[in-house]
Short mmCIF file of C-alpha atoms and ligand atoms in Angstrom, two decimals:
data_model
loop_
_atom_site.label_atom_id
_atom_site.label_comp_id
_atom_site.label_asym_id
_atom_site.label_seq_id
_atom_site.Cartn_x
_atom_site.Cartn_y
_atom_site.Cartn_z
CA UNK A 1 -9.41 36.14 27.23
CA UNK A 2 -10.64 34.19 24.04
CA UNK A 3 -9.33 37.04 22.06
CA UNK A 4 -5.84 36.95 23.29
CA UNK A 5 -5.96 33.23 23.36
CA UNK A 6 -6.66 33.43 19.18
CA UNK A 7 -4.15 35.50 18.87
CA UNK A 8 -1.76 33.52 20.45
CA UNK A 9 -2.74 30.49 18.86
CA UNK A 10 -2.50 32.62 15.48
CA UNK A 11 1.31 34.04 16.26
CA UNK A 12 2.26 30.15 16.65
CA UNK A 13 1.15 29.22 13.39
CA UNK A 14 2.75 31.84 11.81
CA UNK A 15 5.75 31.02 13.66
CA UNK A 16 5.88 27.75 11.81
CA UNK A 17 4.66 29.37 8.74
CA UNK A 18 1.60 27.62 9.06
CA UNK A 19 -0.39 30.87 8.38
CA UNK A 20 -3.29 30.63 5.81
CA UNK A 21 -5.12 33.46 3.79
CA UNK A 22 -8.03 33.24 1.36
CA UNK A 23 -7.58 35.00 -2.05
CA UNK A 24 -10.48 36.53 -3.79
CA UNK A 25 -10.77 35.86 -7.19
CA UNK A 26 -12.80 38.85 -9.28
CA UNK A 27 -13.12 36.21 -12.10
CA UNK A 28 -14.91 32.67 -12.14
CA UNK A 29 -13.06 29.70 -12.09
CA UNK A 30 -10.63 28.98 -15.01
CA UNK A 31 -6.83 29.29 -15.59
CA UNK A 32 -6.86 32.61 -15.25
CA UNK A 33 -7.91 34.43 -12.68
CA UNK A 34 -7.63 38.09 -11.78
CA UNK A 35 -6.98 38.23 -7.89
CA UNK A 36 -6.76 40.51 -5.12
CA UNK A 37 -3.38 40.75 -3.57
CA UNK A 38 -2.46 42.01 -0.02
CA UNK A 39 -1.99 45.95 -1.30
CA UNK A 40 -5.69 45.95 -2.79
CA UNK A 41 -4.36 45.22 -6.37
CA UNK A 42 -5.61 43.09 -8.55
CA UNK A 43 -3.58 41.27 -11.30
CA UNK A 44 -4.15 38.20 -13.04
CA UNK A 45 -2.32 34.74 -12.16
CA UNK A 46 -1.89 31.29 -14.33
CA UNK A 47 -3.47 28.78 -11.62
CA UNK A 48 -2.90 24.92 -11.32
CA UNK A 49 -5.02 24.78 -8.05
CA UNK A 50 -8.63 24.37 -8.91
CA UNK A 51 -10.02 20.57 -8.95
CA UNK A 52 -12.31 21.54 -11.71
CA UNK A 53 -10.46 19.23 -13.74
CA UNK A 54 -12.23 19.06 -16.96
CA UNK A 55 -13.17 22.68 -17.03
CA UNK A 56 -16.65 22.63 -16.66
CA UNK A 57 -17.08 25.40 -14.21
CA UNK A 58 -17.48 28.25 -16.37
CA UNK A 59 -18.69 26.33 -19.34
CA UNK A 60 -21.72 27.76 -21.26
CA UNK A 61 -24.31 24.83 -21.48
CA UNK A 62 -23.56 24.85 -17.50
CA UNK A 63 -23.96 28.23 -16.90
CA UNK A 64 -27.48 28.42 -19.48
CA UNK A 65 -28.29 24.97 -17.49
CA UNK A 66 -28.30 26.79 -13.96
CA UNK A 67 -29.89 29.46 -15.46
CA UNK A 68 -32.87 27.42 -17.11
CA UNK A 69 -33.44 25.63 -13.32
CA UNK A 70 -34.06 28.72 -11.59
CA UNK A 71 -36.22 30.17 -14.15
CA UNK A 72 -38.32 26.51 -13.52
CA UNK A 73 -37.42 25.87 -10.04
CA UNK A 74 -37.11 29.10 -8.52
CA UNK A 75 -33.71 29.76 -6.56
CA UNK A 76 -33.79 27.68 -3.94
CA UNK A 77 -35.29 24.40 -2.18
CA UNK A 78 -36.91 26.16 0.92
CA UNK A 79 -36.64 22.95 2.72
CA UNK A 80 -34.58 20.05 3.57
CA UNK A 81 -35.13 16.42 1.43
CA UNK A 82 -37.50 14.54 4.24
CA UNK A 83 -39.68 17.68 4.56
CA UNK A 84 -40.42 19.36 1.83
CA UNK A 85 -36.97 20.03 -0.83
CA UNK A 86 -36.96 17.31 -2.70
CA UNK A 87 -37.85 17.82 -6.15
CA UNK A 88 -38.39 16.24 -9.21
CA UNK A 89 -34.56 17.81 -10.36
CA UNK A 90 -33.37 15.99 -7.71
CA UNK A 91 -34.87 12.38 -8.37
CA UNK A 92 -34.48 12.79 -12.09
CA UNK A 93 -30.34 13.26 -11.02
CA UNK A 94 -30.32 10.68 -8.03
CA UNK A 95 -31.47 8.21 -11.08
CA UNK A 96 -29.16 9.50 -13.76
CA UNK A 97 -26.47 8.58 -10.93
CA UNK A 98 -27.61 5.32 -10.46
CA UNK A 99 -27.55 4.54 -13.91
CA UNK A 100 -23.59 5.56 -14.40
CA UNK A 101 -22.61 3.52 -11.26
CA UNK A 102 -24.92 0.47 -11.53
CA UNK A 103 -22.79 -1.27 -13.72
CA UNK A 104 -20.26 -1.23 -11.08
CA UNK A 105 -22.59 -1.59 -8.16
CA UNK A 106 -25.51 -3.97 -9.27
CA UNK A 107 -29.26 -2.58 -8.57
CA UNK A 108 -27.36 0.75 -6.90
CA UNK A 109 -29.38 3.29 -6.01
CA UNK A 110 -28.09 6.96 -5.76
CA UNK A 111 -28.49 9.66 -2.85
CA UNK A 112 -27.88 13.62 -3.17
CA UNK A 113 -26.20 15.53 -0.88
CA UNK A 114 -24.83 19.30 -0.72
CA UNK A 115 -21.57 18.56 0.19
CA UNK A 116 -18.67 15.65 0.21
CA UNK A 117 -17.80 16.32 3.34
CA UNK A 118 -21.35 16.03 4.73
CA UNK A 119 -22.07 12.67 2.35
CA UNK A 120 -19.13 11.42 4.40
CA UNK A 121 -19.93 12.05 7.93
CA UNK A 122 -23.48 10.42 7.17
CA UNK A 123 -21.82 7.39 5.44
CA UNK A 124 -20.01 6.36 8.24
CA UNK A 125 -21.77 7.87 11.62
CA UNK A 126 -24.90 5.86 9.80
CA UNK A 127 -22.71 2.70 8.85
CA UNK A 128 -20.37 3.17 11.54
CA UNK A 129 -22.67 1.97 14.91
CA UNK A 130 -22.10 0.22 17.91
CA UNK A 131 -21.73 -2.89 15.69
CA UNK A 132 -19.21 -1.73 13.42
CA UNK A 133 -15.31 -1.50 13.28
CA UNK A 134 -13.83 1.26 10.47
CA UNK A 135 -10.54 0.56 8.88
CA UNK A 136 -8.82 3.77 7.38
CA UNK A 137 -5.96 4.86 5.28
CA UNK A 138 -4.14 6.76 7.17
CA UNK A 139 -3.87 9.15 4.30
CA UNK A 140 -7.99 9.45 3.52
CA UNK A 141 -9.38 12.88 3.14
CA UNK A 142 -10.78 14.87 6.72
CA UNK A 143 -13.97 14.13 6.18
CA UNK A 144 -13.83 10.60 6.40
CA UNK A 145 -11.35 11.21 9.32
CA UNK A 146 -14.39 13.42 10.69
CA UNK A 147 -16.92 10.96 10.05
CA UNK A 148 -14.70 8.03 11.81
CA UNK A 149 -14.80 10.27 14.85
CA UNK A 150 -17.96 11.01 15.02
CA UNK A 151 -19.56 7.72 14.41
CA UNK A 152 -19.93 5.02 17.25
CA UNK A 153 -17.90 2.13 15.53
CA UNK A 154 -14.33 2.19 16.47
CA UNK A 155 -11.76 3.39 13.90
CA UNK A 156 -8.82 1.98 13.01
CA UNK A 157 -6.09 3.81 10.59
CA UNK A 158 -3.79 1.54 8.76
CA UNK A 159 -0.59 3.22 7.42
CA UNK A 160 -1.08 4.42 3.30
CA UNK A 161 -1.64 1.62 1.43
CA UNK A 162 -0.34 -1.09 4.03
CA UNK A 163 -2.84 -3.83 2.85
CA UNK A 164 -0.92 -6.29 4.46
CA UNK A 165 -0.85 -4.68 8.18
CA UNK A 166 -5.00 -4.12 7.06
CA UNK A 167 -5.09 -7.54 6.42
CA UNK A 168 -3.79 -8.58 10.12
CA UNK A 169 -6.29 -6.14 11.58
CA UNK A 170 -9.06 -7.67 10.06
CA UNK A 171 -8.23 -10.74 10.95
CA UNK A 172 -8.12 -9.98 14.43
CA UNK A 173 -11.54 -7.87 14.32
CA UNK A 174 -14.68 -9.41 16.06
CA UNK A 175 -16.96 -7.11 15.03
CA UNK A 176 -19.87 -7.82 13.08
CA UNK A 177 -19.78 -5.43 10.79
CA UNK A 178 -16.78 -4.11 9.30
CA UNK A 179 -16.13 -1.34 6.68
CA UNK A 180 -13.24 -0.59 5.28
CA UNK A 181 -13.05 3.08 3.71
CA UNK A 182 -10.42 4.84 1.21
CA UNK A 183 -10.27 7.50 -1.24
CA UNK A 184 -10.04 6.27 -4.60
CA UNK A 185 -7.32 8.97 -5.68
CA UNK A 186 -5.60 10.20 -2.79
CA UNK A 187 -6.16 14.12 -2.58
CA UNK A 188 -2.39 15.47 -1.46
CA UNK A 189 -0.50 12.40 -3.77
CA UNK A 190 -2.58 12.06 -6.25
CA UNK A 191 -2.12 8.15 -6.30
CA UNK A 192 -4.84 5.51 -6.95
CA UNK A 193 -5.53 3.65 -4.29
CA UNK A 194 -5.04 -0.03 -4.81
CA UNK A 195 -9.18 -0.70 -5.31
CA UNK A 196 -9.15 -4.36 -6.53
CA UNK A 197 -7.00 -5.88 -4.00
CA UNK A 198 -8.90 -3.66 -1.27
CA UNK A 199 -12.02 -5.15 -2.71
CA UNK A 200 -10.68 -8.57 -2.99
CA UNK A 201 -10.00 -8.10 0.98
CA UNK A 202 -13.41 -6.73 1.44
CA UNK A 203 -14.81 -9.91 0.25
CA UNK A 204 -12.67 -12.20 2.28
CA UNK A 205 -13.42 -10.67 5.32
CA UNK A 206 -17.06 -10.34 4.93
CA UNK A 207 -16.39 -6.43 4.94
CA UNK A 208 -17.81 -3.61 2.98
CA UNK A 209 -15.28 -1.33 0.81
CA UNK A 210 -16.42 2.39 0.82
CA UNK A 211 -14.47 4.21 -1.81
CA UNK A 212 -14.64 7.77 -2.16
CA UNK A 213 -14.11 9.17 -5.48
CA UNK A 214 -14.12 12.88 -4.85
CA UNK A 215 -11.19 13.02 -7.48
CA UNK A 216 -12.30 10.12 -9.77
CA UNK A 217 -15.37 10.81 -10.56
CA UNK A 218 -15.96 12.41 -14.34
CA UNK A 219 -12.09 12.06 -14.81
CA UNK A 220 -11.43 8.04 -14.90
CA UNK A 221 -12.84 5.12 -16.15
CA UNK A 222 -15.62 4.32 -19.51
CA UNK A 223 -17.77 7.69 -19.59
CA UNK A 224 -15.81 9.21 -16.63
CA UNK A 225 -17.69 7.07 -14.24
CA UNK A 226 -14.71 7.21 -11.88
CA UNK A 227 -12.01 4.55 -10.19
CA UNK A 228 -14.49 1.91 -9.49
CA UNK A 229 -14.69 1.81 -13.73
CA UNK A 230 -11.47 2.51 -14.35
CA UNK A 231 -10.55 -0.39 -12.48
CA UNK A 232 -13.53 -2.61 -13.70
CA UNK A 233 -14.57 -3.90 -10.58
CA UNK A 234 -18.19 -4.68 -10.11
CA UNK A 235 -19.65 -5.93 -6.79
CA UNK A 236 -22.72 -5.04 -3.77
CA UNK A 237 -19.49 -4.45 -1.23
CA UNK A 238 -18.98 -1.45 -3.27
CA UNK A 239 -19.89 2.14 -1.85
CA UNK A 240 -18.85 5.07 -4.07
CA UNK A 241 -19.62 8.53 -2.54
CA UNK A 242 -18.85 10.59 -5.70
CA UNK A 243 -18.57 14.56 -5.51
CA UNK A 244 -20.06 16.99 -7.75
CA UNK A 245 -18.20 20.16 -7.54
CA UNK A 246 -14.90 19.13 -8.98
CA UNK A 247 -14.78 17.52 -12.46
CA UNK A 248 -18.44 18.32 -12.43
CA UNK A 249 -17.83 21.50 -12.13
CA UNK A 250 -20.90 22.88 -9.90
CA UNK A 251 -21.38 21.80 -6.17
CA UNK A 252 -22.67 19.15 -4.00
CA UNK A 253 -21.33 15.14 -3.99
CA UNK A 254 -23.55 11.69 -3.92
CA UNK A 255 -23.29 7.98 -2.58
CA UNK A 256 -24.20 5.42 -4.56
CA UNK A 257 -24.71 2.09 -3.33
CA UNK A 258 -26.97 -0.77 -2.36
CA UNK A 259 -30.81 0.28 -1.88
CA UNK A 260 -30.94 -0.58 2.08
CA UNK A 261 -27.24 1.25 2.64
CA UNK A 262 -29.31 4.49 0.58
CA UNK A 263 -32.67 3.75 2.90
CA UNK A 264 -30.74 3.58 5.75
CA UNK A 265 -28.91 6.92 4.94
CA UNK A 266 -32.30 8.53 4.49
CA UNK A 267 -33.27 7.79 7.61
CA UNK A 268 -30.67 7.79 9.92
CA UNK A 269 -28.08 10.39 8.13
CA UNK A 270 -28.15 13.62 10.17
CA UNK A 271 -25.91 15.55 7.68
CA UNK A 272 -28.82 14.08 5.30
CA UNK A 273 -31.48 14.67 7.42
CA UNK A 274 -30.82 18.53 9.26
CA UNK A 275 -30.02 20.41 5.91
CA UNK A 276 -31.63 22.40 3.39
CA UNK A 277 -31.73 20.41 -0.08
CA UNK A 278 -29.05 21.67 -2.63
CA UNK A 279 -31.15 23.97 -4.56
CA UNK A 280 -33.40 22.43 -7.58
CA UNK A 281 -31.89 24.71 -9.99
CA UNK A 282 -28.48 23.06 -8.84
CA UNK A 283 -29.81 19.64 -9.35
CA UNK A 284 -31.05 20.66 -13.05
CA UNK A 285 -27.17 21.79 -13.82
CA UNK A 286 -25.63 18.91 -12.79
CA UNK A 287 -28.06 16.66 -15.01
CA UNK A 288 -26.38 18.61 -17.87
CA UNK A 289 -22.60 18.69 -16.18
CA UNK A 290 -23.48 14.77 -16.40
CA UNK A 291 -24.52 14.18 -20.45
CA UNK A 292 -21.46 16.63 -20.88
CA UNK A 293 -19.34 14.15 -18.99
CA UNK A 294 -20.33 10.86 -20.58
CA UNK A 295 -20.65 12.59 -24.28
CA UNK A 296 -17.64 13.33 -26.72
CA UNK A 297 -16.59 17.25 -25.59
CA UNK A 298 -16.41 14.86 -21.78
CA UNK A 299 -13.83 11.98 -23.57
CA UNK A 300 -12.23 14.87 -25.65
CA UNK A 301 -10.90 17.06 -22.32
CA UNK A 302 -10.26 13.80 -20.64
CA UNK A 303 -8.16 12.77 -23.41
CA UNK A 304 -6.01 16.27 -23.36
CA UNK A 305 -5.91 16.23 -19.79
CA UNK A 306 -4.18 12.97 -19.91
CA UNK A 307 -1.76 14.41 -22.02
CA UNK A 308 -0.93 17.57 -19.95
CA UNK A 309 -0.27 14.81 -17.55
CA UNK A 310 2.39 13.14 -19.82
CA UNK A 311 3.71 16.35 -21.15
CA UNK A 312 3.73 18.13 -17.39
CA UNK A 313 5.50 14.49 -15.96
CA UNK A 314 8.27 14.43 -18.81
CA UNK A 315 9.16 18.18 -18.32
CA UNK A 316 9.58 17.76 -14.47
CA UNK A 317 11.15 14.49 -14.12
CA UNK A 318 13.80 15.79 -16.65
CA UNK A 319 14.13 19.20 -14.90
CA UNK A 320 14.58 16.67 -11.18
CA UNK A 321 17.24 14.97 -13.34
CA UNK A 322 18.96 17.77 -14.23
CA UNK A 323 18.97 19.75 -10.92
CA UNK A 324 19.17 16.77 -8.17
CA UNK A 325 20.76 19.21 -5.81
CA UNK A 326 17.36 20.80 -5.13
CA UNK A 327 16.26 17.91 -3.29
CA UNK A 328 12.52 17.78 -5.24
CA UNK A 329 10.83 15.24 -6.24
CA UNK A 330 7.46 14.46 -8.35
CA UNK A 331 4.63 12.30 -6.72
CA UNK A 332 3.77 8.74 -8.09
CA UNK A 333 0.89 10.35 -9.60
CA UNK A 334 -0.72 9.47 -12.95
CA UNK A 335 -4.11 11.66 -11.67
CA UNK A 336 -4.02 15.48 -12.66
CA UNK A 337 -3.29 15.63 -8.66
CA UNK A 338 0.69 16.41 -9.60
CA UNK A 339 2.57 16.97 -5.72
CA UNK A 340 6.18 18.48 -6.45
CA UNK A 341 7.40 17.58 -2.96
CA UNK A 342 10.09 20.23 -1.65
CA UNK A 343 10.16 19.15 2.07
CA UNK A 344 9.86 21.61 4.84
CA UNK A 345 7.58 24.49 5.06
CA UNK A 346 9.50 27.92 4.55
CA UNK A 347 11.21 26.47 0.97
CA UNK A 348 7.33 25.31 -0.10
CA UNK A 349 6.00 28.64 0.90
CA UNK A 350 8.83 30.90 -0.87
CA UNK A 351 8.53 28.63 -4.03
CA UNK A 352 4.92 28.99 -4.12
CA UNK A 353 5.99 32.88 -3.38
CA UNK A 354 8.32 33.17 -6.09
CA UNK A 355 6.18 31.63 -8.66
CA UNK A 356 3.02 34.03 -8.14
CA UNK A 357 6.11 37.23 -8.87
CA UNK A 358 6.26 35.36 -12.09
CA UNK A 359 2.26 34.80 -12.74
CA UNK A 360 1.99 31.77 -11.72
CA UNK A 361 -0.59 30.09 -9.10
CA UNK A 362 0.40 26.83 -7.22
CA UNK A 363 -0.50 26.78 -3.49
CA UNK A 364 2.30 25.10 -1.30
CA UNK A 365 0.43 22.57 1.08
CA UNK A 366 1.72 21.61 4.48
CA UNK A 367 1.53 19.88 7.42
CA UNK A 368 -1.39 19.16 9.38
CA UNK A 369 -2.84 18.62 5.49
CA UNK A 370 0.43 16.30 4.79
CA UNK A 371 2.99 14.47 6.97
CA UNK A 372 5.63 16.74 8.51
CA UNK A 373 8.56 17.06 6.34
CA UNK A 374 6.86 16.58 2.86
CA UNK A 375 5.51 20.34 2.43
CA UNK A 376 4.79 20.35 -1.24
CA UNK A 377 3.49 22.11 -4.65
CA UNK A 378 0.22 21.07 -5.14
CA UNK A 379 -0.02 21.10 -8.85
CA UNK A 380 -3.58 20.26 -10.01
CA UNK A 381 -4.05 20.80 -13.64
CA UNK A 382 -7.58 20.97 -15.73
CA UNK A 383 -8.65 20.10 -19.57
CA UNK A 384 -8.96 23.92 -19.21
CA UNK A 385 -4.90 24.26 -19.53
CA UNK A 386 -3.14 24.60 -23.14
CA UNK A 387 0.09 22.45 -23.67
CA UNK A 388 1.70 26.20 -23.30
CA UNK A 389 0.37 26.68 -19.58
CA UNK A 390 2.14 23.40 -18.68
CA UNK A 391 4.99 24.67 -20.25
CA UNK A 392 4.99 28.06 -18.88
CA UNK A 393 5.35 26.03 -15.39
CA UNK A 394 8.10 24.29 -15.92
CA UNK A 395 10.48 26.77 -17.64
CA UNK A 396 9.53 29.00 -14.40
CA UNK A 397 10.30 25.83 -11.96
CA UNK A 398 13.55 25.37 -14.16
CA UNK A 399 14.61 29.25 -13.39
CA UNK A 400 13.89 29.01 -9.77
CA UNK A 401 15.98 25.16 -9.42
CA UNK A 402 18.86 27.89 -10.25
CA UNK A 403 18.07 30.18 -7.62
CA UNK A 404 18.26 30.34 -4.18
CA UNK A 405 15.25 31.21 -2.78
CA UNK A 406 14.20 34.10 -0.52
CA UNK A 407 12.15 32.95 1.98
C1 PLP B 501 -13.05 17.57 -1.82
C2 PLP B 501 -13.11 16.24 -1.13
C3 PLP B 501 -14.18 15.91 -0.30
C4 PLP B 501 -15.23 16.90 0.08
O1 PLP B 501 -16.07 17.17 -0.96
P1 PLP B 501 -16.86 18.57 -0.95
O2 PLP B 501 -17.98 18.34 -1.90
O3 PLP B 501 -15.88 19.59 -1.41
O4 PLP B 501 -17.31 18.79 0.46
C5 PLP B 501 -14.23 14.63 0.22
N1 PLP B 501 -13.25 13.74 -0.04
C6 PLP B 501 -12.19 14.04 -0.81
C7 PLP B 501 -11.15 13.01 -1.05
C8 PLP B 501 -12.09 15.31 -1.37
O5 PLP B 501 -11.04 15.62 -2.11
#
């Protein structure tokens, strides 16, 4: 019965072309990557869908760095944080956190934990009690959507970037504690969200801004300390949870914010609290991923990335102009998060199609992960990229705006 009831659930989302499929790579993560295809093949594909946006992943003083914790720490932490995980690689990286965010969050203190998604859910189901309301772009990442579920404190989802409609909701909140929570670059769009206003909010209603940086953090701001820098904003409202397998390029994610908000997380978190601590060895890479970050080779592959971004944004708005008849059109996006919205599933899907028979990687993201109707190219790019990749894109987008497409 549960069998056929899979399977029917599975021949629906095909039906809508909702199907999904992992790939597996045979080579780490970088432009190129040689991939399995359906037949057992392998051949190897330009991508623009990784988030390891500076292209730290596979660099050397990363990989040695990983390589020097386990031969220290061994290969694993045996033990979650309260019990007995937590090592000295894992203090020595919660304070190197605090340090980059303090000047943003006064007296911050920092908090590991393996996963974004996990730092969410314990962020608000800790923040989030009986107490508490939660106010929500409608267009923040799952996990916060998780978290807001799963915590006691009633959520409320204003439409994306509506600050006048969040406004009127806090006005007419009673609660005593209220927390208002947004990614800092949205994750399908690529936009910023509008952090100083949101913060200037914040402080008028008494509320606390929680800001999640997953795609900020390393990219923006002085030293790639993410949006909150990039935007200069400073206060104790703030709460960054920062993760630290994108433009970091290894694994696991962080909050940083005010000392009883990190105590309180400690001891009430249960994604914090029922896990096994991100191995040591982990820890130790990161430290390095970090000094990479805020040195020169960091500001150097921010600085080309921003110009992909320019070059990648020229090419397609003049290839839009040219061909308005395909009914595209380029996200707001100044982020290396680059949406080429196409609009409904099957011409997202055979674009994405079409482009891997020409070598080329960009996964086609639809609905439930965007609003109906605005199935899209996901275009991410990376430091990694040369000028040519970007341009290798676009003169195989420019073929296919002259084709029609086989679905
Ligand atoms: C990727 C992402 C997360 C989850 O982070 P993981 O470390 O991958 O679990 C959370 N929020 C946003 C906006 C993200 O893009």
């Amino acid at each position: 019965m549960l069998i056929a009831h899979l399977n029917q659930r599975r021949l629906e989302r095909e039906a809508a072309a909702l199907g999904r499929r992992r790939r597996i790579a045979e080579t780490p993560c970088g432009p190129r990557q040689r991939l399995q295809a359906a037949d057992g093949t392998t051949r190897e594909l330009l991508g623009f869908c990784s988030n390891d946006y500076l292209g730290l992943a596979h660099h050397p003083e990363l990989v040695a760095a990983l390589a020097e914790g386990a031969a220290r720490w061994g290969a694993g932490s045996g033990a979650s944080h309260l019990v007995s995980g937590h090592s000295r690689a894992h203090a020595e990286l919660e304070a190197a956190l605090a340090a980059l965010l303090s000047p943003c969050i006064p007296g911050a203190e920092a908090l590991l934990f393996c996963s974004g998604y996990m730092a969410n859910l314990a962020l608000l189901t800790t923040l989030g009690d009986g107490e508490a309301a939660i106010f929500a772009d409608k267009l923040n990442h799952a996990s916060l959507i998780d978290g807001g579920l799963l915590a006691d404190a009633q959520m409320r989802r204003y439409p994306h970037g509506r600050l006048d409609l969040l406004d009127a909701m806090l006005c007419n909140c009673r609660a005593a504690i209220k927390l208002i929570v947004t990614d800092a670059v949205f994750s399908m769009d690529g936009d910023l969200a509008p952090l100083p206003a949101l913060l200037a909010l914040a402080e008028r209603h008494d509320a606390w801004l929680i800001v999640d940086d997953a795609h900020g953090f390393g990219v923006l701001g002085a030293d790639g300390r993410g949006a909150l820098s990039h935007f200069g904003l400073r206060s104790e409202r703030l709460i960054h949870m920062g993760t630290l397998g994108k433009a970091a390029g290894v694994g696991g994610a962080f909050v940083a914010a005010h000392p009883a908000i990190i105590d309180a997380l400690v001891q009430g978190g249960r994604s914090y609290i029922y896990t096994t601590a991100m191995p040591p060895a982990q820890a130790h890479a990161l430290a390095a991923s970090l000094r990479l970050i805020a040195g020169d080779e960091g500001r150097r592959r921010r600085q080309h990335l921003e110009a992909l971004v320019a070059d990648l944004r020229t090419r397609l708005h003049a290839l839009i102009a040219r061909r308005p008849a395909c009914g595209w059109r380029l996200a707001d996006s100044q982020t290396a998060i680059q949406p080429l919205i196409v609009g409904d599933n099957t011409t997202a899907l055979a674009l994405s199609a079409a482009l891997e028979t020409r070598g080329l990687w960009v996964p086609a993201i639809r609905p439930p992960t965007v609003p109906a109707h605005t199935a899209r190219l996901r275009i991410t790019l990376s430091a990694a990229h040369a000028a040519t990749d970007v341009a290798r894109l676009c003169d195989a987008l420019e073929q296919l705006s002259e084709e029609p497409l086989q679905p």
